[in-house]
Every structure is written in C-alpha cells, then in structure tokens.
Coordinates of C-alpha atoms and ligand atoms in Angstrom, one line a residue:
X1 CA -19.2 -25.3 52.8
X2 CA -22.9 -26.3 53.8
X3 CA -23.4 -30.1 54.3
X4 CA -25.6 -31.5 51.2
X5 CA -28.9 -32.9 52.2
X6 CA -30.9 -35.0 49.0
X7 CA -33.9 -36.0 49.5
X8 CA -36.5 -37.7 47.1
X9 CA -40.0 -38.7 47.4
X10 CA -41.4 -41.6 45.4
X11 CA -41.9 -41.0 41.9
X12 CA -45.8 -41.4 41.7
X13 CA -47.7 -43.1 38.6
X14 CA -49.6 -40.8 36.8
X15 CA -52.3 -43.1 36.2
X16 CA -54.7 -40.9 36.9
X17 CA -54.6 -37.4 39.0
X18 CA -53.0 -36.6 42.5
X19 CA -54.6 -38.0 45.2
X20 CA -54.2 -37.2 49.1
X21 CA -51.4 -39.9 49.4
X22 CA -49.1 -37.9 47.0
X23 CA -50.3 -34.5 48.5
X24 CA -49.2 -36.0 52.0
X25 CA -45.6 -37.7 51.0
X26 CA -44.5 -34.3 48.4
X27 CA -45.6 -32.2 51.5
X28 CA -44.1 -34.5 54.2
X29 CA -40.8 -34.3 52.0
X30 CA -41.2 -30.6 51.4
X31 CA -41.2 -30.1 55.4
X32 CA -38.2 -31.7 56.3
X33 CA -36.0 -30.5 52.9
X34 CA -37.2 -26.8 54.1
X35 CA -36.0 -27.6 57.8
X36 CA -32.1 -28.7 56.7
X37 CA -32.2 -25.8 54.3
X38 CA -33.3 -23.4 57.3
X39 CA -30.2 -25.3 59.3
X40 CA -27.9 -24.5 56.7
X41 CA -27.8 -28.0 54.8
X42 CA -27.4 -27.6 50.8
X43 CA -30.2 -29.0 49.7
X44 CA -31.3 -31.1 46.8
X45 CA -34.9 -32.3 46.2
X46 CA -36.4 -34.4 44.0
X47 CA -39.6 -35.7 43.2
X48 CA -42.0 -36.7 39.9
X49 CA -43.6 -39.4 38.0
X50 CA -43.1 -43.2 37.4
X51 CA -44.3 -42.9 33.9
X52 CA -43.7 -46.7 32.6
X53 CA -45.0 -50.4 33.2
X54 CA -48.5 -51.9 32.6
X55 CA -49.9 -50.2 35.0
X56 CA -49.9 -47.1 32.6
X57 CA -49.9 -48.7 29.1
X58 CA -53.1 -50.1 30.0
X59 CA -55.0 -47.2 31.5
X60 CA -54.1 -45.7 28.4
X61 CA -55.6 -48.1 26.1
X62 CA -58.4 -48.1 28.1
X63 CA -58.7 -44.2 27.2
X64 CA -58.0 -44.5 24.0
X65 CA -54.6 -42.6 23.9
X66 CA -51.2 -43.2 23.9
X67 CA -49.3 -44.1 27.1
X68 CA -47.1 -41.3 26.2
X69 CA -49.8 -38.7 26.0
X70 CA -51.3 -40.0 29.1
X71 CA -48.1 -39.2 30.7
X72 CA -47.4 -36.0 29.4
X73 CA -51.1 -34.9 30.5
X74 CA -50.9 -36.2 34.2
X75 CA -47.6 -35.6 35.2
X76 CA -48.5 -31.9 34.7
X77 CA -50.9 -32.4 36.9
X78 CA -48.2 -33.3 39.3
X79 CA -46.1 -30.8 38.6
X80 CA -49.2 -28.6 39.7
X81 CA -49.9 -30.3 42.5
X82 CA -46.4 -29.2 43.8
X83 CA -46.6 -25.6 43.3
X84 CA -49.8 -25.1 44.6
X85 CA -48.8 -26.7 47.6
X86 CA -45.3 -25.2 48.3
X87 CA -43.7 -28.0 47.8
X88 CA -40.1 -26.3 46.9
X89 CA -38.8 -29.6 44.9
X90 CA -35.5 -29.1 42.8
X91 CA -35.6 -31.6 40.3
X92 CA -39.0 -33.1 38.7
X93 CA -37.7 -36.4 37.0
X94 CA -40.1 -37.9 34.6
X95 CA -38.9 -41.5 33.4
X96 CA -40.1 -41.4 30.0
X97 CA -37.0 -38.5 29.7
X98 CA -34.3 -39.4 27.5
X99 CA -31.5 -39.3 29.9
X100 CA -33.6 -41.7 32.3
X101 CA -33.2 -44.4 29.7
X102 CA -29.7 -44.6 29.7
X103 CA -29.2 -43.9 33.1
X104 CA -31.1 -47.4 33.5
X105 CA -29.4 -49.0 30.8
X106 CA -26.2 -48.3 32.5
X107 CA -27.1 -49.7 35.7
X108 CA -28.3 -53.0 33.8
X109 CA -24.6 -53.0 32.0
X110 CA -23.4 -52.6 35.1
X111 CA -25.6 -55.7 36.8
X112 CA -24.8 -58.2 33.8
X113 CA -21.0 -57.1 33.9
X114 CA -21.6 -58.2 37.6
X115 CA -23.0 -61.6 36.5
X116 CA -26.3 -60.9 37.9
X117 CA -28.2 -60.9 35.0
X118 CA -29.5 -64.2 33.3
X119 CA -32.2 -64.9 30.9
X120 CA -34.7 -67.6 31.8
X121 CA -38.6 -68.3 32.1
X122 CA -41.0 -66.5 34.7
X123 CA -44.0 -68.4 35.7
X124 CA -45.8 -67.1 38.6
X125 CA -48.3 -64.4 40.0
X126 CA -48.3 -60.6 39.0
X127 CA -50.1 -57.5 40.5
X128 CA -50.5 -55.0 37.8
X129 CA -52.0 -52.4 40.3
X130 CA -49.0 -52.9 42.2
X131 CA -46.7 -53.6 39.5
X132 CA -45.5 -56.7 41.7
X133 CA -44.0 -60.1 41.5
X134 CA -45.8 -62.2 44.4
X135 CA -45.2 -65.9 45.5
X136 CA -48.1 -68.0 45.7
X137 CA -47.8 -68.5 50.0
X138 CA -48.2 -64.1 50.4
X139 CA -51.7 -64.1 48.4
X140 CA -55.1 -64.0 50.3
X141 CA -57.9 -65.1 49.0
X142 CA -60.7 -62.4 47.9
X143 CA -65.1 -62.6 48.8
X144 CA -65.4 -64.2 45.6
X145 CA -62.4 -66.6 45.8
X146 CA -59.9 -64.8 44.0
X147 CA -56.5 -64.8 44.6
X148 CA -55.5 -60.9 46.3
X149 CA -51.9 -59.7 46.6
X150 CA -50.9 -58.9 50.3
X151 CA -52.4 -55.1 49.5
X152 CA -55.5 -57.0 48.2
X153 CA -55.1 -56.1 44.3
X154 CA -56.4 -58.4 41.4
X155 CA -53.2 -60.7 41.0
X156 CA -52.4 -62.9 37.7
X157 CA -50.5 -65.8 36.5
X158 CA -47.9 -64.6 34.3
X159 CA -45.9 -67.2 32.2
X160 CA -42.8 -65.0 29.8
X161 CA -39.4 -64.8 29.3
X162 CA -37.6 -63.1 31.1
X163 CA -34.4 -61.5 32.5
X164 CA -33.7 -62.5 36.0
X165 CA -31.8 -60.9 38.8
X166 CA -30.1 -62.9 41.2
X167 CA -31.4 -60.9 44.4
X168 CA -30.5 -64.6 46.1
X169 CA -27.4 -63.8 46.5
X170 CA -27.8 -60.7 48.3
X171 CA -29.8 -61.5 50.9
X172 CA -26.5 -62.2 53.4
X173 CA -25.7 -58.4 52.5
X174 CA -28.8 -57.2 53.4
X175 CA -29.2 -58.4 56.4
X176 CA -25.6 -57.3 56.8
X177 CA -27.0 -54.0 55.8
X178 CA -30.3 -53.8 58.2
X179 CA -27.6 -55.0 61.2
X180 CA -25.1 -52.9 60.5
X181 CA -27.0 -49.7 59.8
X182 CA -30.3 -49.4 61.7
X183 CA -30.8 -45.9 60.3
X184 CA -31.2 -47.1 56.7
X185 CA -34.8 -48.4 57.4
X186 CA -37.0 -46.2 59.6
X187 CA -39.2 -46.3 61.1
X188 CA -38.3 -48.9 63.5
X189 CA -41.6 -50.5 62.8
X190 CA -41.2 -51.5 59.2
X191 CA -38.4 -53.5 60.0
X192 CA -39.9 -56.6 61.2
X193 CA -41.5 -57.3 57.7
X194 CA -38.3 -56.4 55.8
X195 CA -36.0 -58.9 57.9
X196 CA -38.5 -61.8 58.2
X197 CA -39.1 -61.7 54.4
X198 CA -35.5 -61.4 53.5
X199 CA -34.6 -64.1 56.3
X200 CA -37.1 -66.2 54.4
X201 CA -34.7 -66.5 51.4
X202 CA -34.8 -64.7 48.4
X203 CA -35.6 -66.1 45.1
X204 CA -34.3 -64.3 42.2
X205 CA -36.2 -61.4 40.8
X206 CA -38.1 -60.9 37.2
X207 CA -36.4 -57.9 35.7
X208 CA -37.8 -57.9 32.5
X209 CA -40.8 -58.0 30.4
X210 CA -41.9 -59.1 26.6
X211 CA -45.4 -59.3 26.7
X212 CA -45.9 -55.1 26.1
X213 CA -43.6 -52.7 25.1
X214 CA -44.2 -49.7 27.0
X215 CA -40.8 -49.3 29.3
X216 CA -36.9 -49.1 28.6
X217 CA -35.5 -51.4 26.4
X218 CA -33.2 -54.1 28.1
X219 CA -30.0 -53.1 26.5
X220 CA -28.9 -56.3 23.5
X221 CA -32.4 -57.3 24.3
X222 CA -34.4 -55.5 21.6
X223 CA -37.9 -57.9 22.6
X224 CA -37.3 -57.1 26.4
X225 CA -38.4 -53.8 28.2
X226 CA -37.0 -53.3 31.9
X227 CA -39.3 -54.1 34.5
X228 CA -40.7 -50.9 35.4
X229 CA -39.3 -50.8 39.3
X230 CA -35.6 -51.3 37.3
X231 CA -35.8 -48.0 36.3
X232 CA -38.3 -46.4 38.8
X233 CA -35.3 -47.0 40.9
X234 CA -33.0 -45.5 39.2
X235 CA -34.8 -42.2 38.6
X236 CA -32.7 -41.2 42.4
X237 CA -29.6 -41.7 39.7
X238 CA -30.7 -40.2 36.6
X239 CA -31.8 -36.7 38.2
X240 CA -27.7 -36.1 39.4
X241 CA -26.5 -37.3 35.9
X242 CA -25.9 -40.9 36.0
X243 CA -24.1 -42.5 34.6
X244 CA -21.7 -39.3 33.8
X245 CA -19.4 -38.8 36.5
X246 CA -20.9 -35.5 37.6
X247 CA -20.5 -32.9 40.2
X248 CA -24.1 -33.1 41.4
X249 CA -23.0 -37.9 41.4
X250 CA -20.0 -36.6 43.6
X251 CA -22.1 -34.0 46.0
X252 CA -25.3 -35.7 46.2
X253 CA -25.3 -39.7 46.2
X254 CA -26.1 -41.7 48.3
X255 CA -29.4 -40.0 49.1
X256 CA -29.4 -38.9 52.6
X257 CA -33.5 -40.3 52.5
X258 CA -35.8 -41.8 50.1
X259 CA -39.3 -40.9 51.6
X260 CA -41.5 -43.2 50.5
X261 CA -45.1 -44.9 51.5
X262 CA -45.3 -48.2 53.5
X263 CA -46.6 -50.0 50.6
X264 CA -43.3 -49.8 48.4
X265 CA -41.3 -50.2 51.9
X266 CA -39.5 -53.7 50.3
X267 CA -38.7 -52.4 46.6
X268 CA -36.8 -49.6 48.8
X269 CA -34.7 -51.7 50.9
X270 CA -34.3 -55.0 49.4
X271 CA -34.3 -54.5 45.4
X272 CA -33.3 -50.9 45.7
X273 CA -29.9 -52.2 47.7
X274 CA -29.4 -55.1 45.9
X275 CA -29.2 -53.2 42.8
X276 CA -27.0 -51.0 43.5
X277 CA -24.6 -53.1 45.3
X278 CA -24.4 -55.1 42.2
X279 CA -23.3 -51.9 40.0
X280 CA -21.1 -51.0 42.6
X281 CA -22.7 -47.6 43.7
X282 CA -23.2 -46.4 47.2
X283 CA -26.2 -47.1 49.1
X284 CA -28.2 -44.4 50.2
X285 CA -28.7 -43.3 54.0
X286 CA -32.1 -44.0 55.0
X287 CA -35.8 -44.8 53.3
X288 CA -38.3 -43.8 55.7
X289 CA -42.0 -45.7 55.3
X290 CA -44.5 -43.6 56.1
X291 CA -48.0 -44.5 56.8
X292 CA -51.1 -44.7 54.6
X293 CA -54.3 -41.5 55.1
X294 CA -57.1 -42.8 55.0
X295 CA -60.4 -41.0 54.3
X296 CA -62.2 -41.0 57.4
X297 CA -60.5 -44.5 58.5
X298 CA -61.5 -46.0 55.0
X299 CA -59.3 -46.4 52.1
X300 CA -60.3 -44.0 48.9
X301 CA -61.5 -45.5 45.8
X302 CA -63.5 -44.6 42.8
X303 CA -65.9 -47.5 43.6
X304 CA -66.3 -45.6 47.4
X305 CA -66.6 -42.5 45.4
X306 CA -65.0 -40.9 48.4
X307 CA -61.5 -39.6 46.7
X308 CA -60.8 -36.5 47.7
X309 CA -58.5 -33.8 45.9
X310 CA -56.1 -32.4 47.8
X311 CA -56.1 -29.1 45.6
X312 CA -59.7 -28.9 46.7
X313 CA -58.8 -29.3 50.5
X314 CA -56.1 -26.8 49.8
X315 CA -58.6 -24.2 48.0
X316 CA -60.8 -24.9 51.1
X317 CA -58.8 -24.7 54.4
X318 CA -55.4 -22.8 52.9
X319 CA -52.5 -24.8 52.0
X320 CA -51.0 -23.8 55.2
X321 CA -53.6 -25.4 57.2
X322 CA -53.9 -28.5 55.3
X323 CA -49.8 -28.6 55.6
X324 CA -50.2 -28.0 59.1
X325 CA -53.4 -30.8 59.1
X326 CA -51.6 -33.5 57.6
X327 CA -48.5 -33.3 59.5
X328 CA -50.0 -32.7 62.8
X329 CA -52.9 -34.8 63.1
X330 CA -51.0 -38.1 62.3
X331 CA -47.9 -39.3 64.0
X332 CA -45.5 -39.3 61.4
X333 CA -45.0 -43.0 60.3
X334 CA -48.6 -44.1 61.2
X335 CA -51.3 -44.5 59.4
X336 CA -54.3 -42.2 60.2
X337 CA -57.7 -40.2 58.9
X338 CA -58.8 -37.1 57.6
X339 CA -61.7 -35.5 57.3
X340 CA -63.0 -31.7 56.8
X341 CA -64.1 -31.5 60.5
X342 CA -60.8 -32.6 61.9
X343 CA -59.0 -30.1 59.2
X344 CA -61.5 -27.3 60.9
X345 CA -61.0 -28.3 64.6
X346 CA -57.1 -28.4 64.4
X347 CA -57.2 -25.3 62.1
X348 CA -59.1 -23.3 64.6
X349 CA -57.8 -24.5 67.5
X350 CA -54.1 -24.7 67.2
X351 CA -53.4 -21.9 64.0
X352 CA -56.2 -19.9 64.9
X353 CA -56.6 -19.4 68.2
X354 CA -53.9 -20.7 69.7
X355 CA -50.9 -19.3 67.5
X356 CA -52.7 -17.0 64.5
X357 CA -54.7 -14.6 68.0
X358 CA -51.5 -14.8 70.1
X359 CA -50.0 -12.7 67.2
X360 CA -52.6 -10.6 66.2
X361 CA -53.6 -9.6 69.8
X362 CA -49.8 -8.8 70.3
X363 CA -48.5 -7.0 67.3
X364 CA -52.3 -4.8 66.8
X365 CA -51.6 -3.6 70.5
X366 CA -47.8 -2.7 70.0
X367 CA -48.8 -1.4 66.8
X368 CA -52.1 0.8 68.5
X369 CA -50.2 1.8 71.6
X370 CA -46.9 2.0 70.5
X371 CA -47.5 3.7 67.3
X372 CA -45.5 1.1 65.8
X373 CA -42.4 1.5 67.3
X374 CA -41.1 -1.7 69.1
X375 CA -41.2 -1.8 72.9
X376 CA -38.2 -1.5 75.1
X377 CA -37.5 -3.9 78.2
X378 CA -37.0 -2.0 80.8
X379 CA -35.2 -4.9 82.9
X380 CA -36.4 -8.6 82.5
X381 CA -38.2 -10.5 85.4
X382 CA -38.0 -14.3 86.1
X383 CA -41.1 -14.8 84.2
X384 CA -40.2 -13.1 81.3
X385 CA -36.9 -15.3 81.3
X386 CA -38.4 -18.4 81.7
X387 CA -40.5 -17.6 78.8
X388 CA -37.4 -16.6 76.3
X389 CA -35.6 -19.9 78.0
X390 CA -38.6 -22.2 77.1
X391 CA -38.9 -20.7 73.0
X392 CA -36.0 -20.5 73.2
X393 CA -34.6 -23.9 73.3
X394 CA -37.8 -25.5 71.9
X395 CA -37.2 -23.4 68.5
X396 CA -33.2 -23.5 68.4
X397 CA -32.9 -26.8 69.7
X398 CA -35.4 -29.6 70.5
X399 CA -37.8 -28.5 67.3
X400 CA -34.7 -28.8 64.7
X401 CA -34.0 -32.4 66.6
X402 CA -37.2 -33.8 65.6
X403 CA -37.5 -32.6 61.8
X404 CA -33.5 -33.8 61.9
X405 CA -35.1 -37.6 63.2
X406 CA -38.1 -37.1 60.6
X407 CA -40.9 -36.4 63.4
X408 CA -42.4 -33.8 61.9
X409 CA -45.7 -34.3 64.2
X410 CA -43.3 -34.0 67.8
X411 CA -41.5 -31.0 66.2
X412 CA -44.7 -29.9 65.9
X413 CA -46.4 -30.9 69.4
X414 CA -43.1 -29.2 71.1
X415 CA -44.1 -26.0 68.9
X416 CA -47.9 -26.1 70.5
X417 CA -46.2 -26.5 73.7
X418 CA -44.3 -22.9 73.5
X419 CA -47.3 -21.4 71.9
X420 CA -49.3 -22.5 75.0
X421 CA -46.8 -21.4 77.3
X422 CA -46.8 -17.6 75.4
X423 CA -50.6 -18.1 75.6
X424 CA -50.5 -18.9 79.3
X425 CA -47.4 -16.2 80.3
X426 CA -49.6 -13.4 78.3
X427 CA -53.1 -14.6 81.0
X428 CA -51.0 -14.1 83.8
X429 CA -48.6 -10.8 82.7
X430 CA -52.1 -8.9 81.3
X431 CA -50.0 -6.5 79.4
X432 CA -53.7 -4.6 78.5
X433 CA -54.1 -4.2 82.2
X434 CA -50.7 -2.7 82.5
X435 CA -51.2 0.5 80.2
X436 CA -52.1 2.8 83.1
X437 CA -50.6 1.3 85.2
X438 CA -47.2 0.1 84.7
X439 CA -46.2 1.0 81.2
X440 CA -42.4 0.3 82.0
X441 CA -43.7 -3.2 82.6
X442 CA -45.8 -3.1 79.9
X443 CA -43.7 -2.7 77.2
X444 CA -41.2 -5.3 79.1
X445 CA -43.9 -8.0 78.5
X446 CA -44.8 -7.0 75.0
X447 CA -41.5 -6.9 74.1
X448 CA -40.6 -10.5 75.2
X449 CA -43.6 -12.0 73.1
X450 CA -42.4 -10.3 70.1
X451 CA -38.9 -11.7 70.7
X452 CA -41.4 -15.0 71.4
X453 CA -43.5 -14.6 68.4
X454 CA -40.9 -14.1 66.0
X455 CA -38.4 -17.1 67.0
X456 CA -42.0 -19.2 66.6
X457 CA -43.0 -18.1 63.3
X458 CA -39.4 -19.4 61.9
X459 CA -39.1 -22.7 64.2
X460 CA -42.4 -23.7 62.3
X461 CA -42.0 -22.3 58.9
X462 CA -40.8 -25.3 57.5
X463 CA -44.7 -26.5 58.1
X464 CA -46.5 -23.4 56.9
X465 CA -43.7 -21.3 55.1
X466 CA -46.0 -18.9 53.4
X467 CA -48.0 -18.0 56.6
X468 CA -44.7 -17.8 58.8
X469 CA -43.4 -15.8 56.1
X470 CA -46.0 -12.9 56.0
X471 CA -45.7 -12.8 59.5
X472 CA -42.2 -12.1 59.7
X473 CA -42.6 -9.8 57.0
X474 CA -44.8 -7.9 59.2
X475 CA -42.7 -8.0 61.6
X476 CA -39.2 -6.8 60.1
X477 CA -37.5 -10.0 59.8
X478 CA -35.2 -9.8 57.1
X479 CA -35.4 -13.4 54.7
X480 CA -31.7 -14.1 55.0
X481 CA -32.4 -14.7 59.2
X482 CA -35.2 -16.6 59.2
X483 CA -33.1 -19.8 60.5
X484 CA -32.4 -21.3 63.7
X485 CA -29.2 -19.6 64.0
X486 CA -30.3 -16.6 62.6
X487 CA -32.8 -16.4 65.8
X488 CA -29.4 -15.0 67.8
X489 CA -28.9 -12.3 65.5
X490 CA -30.4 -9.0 66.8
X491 CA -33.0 -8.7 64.2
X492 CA -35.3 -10.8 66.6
X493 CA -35.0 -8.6 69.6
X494 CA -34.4 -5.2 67.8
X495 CA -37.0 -3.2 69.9
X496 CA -37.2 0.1 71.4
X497 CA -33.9 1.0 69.0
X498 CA -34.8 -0.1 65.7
X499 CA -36.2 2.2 63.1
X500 CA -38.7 -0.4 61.9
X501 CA -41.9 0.7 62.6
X502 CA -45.1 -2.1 63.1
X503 CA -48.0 -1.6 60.6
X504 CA -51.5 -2.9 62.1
X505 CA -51.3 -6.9 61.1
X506 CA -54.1 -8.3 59.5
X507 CA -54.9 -12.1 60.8
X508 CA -53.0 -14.8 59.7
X509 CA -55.7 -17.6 59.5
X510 CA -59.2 -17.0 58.8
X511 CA -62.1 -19.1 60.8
X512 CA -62.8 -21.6 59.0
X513 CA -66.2 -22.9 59.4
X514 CA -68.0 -26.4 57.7
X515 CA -70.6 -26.0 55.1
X516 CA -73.9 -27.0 56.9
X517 CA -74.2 -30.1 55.7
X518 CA -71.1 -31.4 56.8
X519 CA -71.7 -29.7 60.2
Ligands
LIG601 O1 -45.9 -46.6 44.3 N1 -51.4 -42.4 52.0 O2 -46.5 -44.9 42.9 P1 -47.9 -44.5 43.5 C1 -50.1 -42.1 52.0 N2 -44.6 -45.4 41.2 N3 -49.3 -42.3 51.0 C2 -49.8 -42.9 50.0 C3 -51.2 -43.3 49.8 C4 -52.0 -43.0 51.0 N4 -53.3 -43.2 51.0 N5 -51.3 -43.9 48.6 C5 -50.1 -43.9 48.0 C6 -45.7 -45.9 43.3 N6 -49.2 -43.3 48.8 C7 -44.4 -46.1 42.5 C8 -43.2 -45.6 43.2 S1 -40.6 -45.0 43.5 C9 -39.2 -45.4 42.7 C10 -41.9 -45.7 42.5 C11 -47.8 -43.2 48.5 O3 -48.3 -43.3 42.7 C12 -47.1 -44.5 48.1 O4 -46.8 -45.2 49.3 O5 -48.7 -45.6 43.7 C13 -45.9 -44.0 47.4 O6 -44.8 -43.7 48.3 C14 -46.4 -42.7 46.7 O7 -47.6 -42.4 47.4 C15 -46.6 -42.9 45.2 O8 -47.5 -43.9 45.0

C-alpha cells in the first residue's frame, strides 16, 4: 500500500482578499504534494482559512457586516484562488465549521485533564495584526515613538482574564524535540530564533479571551473564547476527524509537513508542540518556514498601493509561468522579489526558449518529416547515451531528491541543467542537417530527444502540471505513466513501432512581452 504523505499549508485569514504570500505558500505546497503523489505517496492535502480572532471581528465591524459574512465572502475567494492556480488541495477547512469547534474543545479537555490549563489575569502587550502575545524586551520602538511588535505591527496593552497554558513546563521537551529531531524544523536557518527564544525560558501562554466574542467558546467557560492560534492549530486535527478515532486520525497524523511562512515559524514549533504533547497526540514531522516575496524588494501594503493580485499575474503570464516564476526565481526558504520584468525574462528565457522551442522544434519536425510516425534508432552513439544517462538520472533521481528535501528551486535548476544539455546535444547533432544526408542518423537523434523531452515534461510537472500535461498528451503519454517510475515503461521510448501517430504541436508558452510602460 502507498506510503501516506499529509501536508497542510497555513490556514490564511480572510481579512481581506488573497495576496501573493498565499498565492506563493498554496502553490509552494501544491508542488511538492503533486511530486509524492507522482512518486507514489498517498497523498492528503489541506489548506483554508483561519476565520476567528480580532483580527477578523474587527475588519468586520469596520465594514459594517458580520464577522461571519465577512468569512463566508472571503474565504471563497480562497477557495478561488486555489483552483485557478492548480492548486490540487484535498481538504479546504474553514474554522468557523462546526466540527472545528469541537475538535478544539477536545484538545482544550484534553490540556486541562493534563493540568495545563489555569485561570488567571493577563496584563501585557498584544498585536492584533499579528494576533500575538509579545513581552515588553521583543518590541521596537516605531518613527513616532510607538511601541512595534518584532514584525513592526501597532502593539497594545491588554489587561483581561484569562485562561493560561503552562508552555513553561515544556520548554525542556522542546528542546528535547529540536535536538532529537532536526528535521522537525527546516530550514536550518530558522532554528537559531526558535532555540534562543525557547532557551530564554518560557512564560506561560494566554489562551483565552473575554474582551469579544468572536472565536470558540472555552469549554465550562461560557465568557471565554479560545485564543484564536488554539484552534488555528488544531484545524491540522479537525480536517482528519478529531477527536473521533478515525481512519483518516490513524492514516494521516502526524503531518508529514506543515508549510508555513517565516512569520508564524514559533506558533508552529513551540505552541503547536506543546499543545499537543499535553493532549497526548503525536507530533507532526517537520514545519518548513519559508521566506517572505516581496514586491520588488518592498513589502506590499495598501498604504504602498503596490499589492498585487496574484490572479491578475496569473491572467497575465499563465499560471504555469507564474508557478514556474515563484518557485524558481527564489531559493526556496529565502526571502526574495518579484516583479513583471523578472516574471517575463525567466518566462522567456527558461519556458520559452529554452524548454517550450526545444519541443516545438522537435516534435513539428518528427511530425513534418516523419508524417507523424515516431523515429527509430538505428543504433545509439556515445552522445546519444550520455544524453539519455544525464535526463535520465536528473528526472528519475536527483530531481525527485530535491522536491523529497523541499527544494523545489534546485529540483528546478537541475531541470534547466538537462534542458540545456538537450539544447546543447541538439547544436552539435543538427538533426535538420542530417535529412539528406544521414536519415538513419537522423531519426537516431530525433528519437533520443523525444525519449528526452518526454522524461522532462513529467520530472517538472509537479511545477507546471497543466503545460507538462498537454505536452504529453501530444505526445502519447498515457496519464497513468506520467511518474518517475513510469519513465521505464515503454511508453517513453515507443518509437518507430508504435501506432501513435504525432499531430503538428502547437507552442506551449507564448512570448510574453511587458506593456510599454513597464518596459
Ligand atoms: O498567519 N510572502 O495567516 P496569514 C510569503 N492565520 N508568504 C507570506 C507573505 C509573503 N509576503 N505574507 C504572508 C496567518 N505569508 C494565520 C496562520 S496557521 C494555523 C494560521 C504567509 O493570512 C504567512 O507566513 O497572515 C502564512 O504562512 C500564510 O501566508 C498565511 O498568512
């Protein structure tokens, strides 16, 4: 039976619409859950919305509606977002469901049971952009003297009662946990900040809330709601059944990753642990932080008015290319930049020319000279070997390695690599040249760039699925191989003997060009 893979992103607030962040993490996550499914992992996905807290009861007051119908209008926009980016998710948890409320009153049953749970008073600083507890020594101080979170939101003194959490006593088995298992934070980079804040000692945490309403009632507790990361959390629960004993609880938890941005890097691997240790549940594999996009090297904000929406890149570029973009132009786990040139440059240069014309100029002349049949080889040369060697083991083997280690940006570097090398093995073969005269030969070389072109299209289909897809359509691929192993079968070198016949393909990735005034 296939290995199960789960995978979730961060459930986003839908405070407002999608912005290039959530377009980057649901795709980064769609990448790497359509790579274990092409290696023959069972995979479950999940993503949605964090759909509680102040954050959200506030924006909707400030629009006049309830936070409830703010919810129900933006996470559609969500939900949107996801299809018309490919984003193959399983499960679209939205917190305000039903079953998510007891899912995280269970896990609070299961914390007090513990003894972890204790009413007292909560005096200190609050981000409600960041929905964050902070101690007075991590604020900054803003231009105009404020006092700034460590991600340099409005802050404010709080003063409530309050359910408490005794994270204290867990910081021994977290650092147990970081020391013991350096996979579960990734990557390596993020780990610095974890340890020396959990080193640092932890106070207990604020779990609760009576000032609004808007959140999941704190179970005996009727004047409390659950502080909104307490069952934000727990959404990675509620979408395999918690707290029934379930198939999907048995097959799927622990997560094998929670991808998530390098913002929420500490709810993820210190409360997120804690939490469960205390109800007793496993803890899942690995969170991986990844970096932050940033609009031309600045930060987007309304103020800026330079936020960008990624269905409007999308419309623009194709989804493939802005897939392609956003995983290629930043080293996964950095932070980096965008901007409409860079999507045009890396478009043209590395899907058009580079891969999309290596394709067209290949199948249009098997499918002009050859009538369409598929050429024979006719004995292979060391060149042609090489070639198949070098694909070969880039698409079977060292490609599947990175997206296995999340490096979708080296998976795809190692891609460009064997597209060059097809590129550079096509130069020096000049199967045009050999038409008159060597078409023995001729037919040779064509023949190992289809073999070539094919085991490409599927080692990066995970990136740009529905481009990879009408490519191998075109060229007789059935669905069911188009997976690494699937590359041994013979439908990737059927050739001279199969009765599939080519039709004349049409290109895969238009130019794109820059409206003038961003030229
Ligand atoms: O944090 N670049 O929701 P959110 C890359 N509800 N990633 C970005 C980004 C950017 N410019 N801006 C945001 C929340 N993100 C909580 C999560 S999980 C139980 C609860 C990422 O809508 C961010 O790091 O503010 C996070 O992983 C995700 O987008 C949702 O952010």
């Amino acid at each position: 039976m296939a290995e199960p893979f789960y995978i979730t992103t961060a459930i986003s607030y839908p405070n407002g619409k999608p912005h290039i962040g959530h377009a980057y993490e649901a795709i980064a996550a769609d990448v790497i859950a359509r790579h274990q499914r092409q290696q023959g992992r069972d995979v479950r996905f999940q993503t949605g919305t964090d759909e509680h807290g102040l954050k959200m009861a506030q924006k909707a007051r400030d629009l006049g509606i309830t936070p409830k119908e703010l919810c129900d209008e933006m996470s559609a926009y969500f939900i949107d977002m996801c299809k018309a980016l490919n984003v193959s998710y399983d499960v679209f948890m939205r917190t305000t469901e039903p079953r998510h409320h007891a899912a995280s009153q269970e896990l609070w049953r299961r914390m007090e049971a513990k003894g972890d749970l204790y009413l007292d008073r909560y005096e200190g600083w609050y981000s409600i952009r960041d929905e964050a507890y902070y101690d007075e020594a991590e604020l900054t101080t803003g231009e105009g003297g404020e006092k700034l979170s460590p991600q340099g939101t409005p802050v404010e003194w709080t003063v409530e009662e309050s359910w408490f959490f005794r994270l204290s006593k867990y910081a021994e088995p977290l650092l147990a946990l970081y020391n013991d298992h350096p996979e579960f934070l990734k990557p390596d980079s993020r780990r610095n900040e974890v340890l020396r804040f959990v080193e640092g000692g932890l106070r207990d945490l604020s779990v609760s809330r009576t000032s609004f309403d808007w959140g999941v009632k704190v179970p005996g507790s009727d004047n409390h709601v659950m502080y909104v990361w307490v069952d934000a959390l727990t959404n990675y629960l509620t979408g395999l059944g918690f707290p029934e004993e379930t198939p999907e609880m048995a097959k799927w938890w622990p997560a094998d990753i929670h991808l998530i941005g390098k913002d929420i890097v500490r709810f993820h691997t210190v409360y997120w642990p804690a939490f469960l240790m205390s109800a007793d549940l496993a803890l899942p594999r690995q969170v991986f932080g990844h970096g932050f996009l940033l609009n031309r090297g600045q930060k987007e904000s309304k103020s800026l008015g330079n936020v960008t929406d990624p269905l409007e890149l999308a419309g623009r570029f194709g989804v493939d290319t802005l897939r392609y973009f956003l995983m290629r132009e930043v080293a996964f786990g950095q932070d980096g930049s965008y901007s409409p040139e860079a999507i045009v440059m890396r478009g043209n240069s590395e899907l058009g020319n580079a891969f999309g014309n290596l394709a067209q100029r290949v199948l249009s002349f098997i499918a002009k000279n050859l009538e369409g049949t598929l050429p024979a080889i006719h004995g292979h040369d060391q060149a042609d070997n090489d070639l198949l060697e070098l694909v070969g083991t880039a698409v079977q083997h060292d490609i599947p390695a990175a997206f296995d280690a999340v490096a979708p940006t080296q998976a795809i570097e190692l891609w460009m690599q064997a597209v060059f090398a097809c590129n550079a093995y096509v130069d020096t073969q000049a199967p045009w040249a050999l038409r008159k005269t060597d078409p023995e030969r001729m037919e040779t070389v064509l023949a190992t760039l289809f073999i070539c072109i094919a085991q490409l299209a599927t080692g990066i289909r995970a990136v740009i699925p529905a481009s990879a897809d009408k490519l191998l359509d075109t060229m007789g691929v059935p669905v069911d191989v188009r997976t690494y192993a699937g590359i041994g079968s013979h439908w990737y070198s059927p050739l001279a003997e199969s009765p599939f016949r080519l039709a004349a393909p049409t290109p895969l990735f238009p130019r794109l060009e820059l409206p003038a005034e961003e030229a």
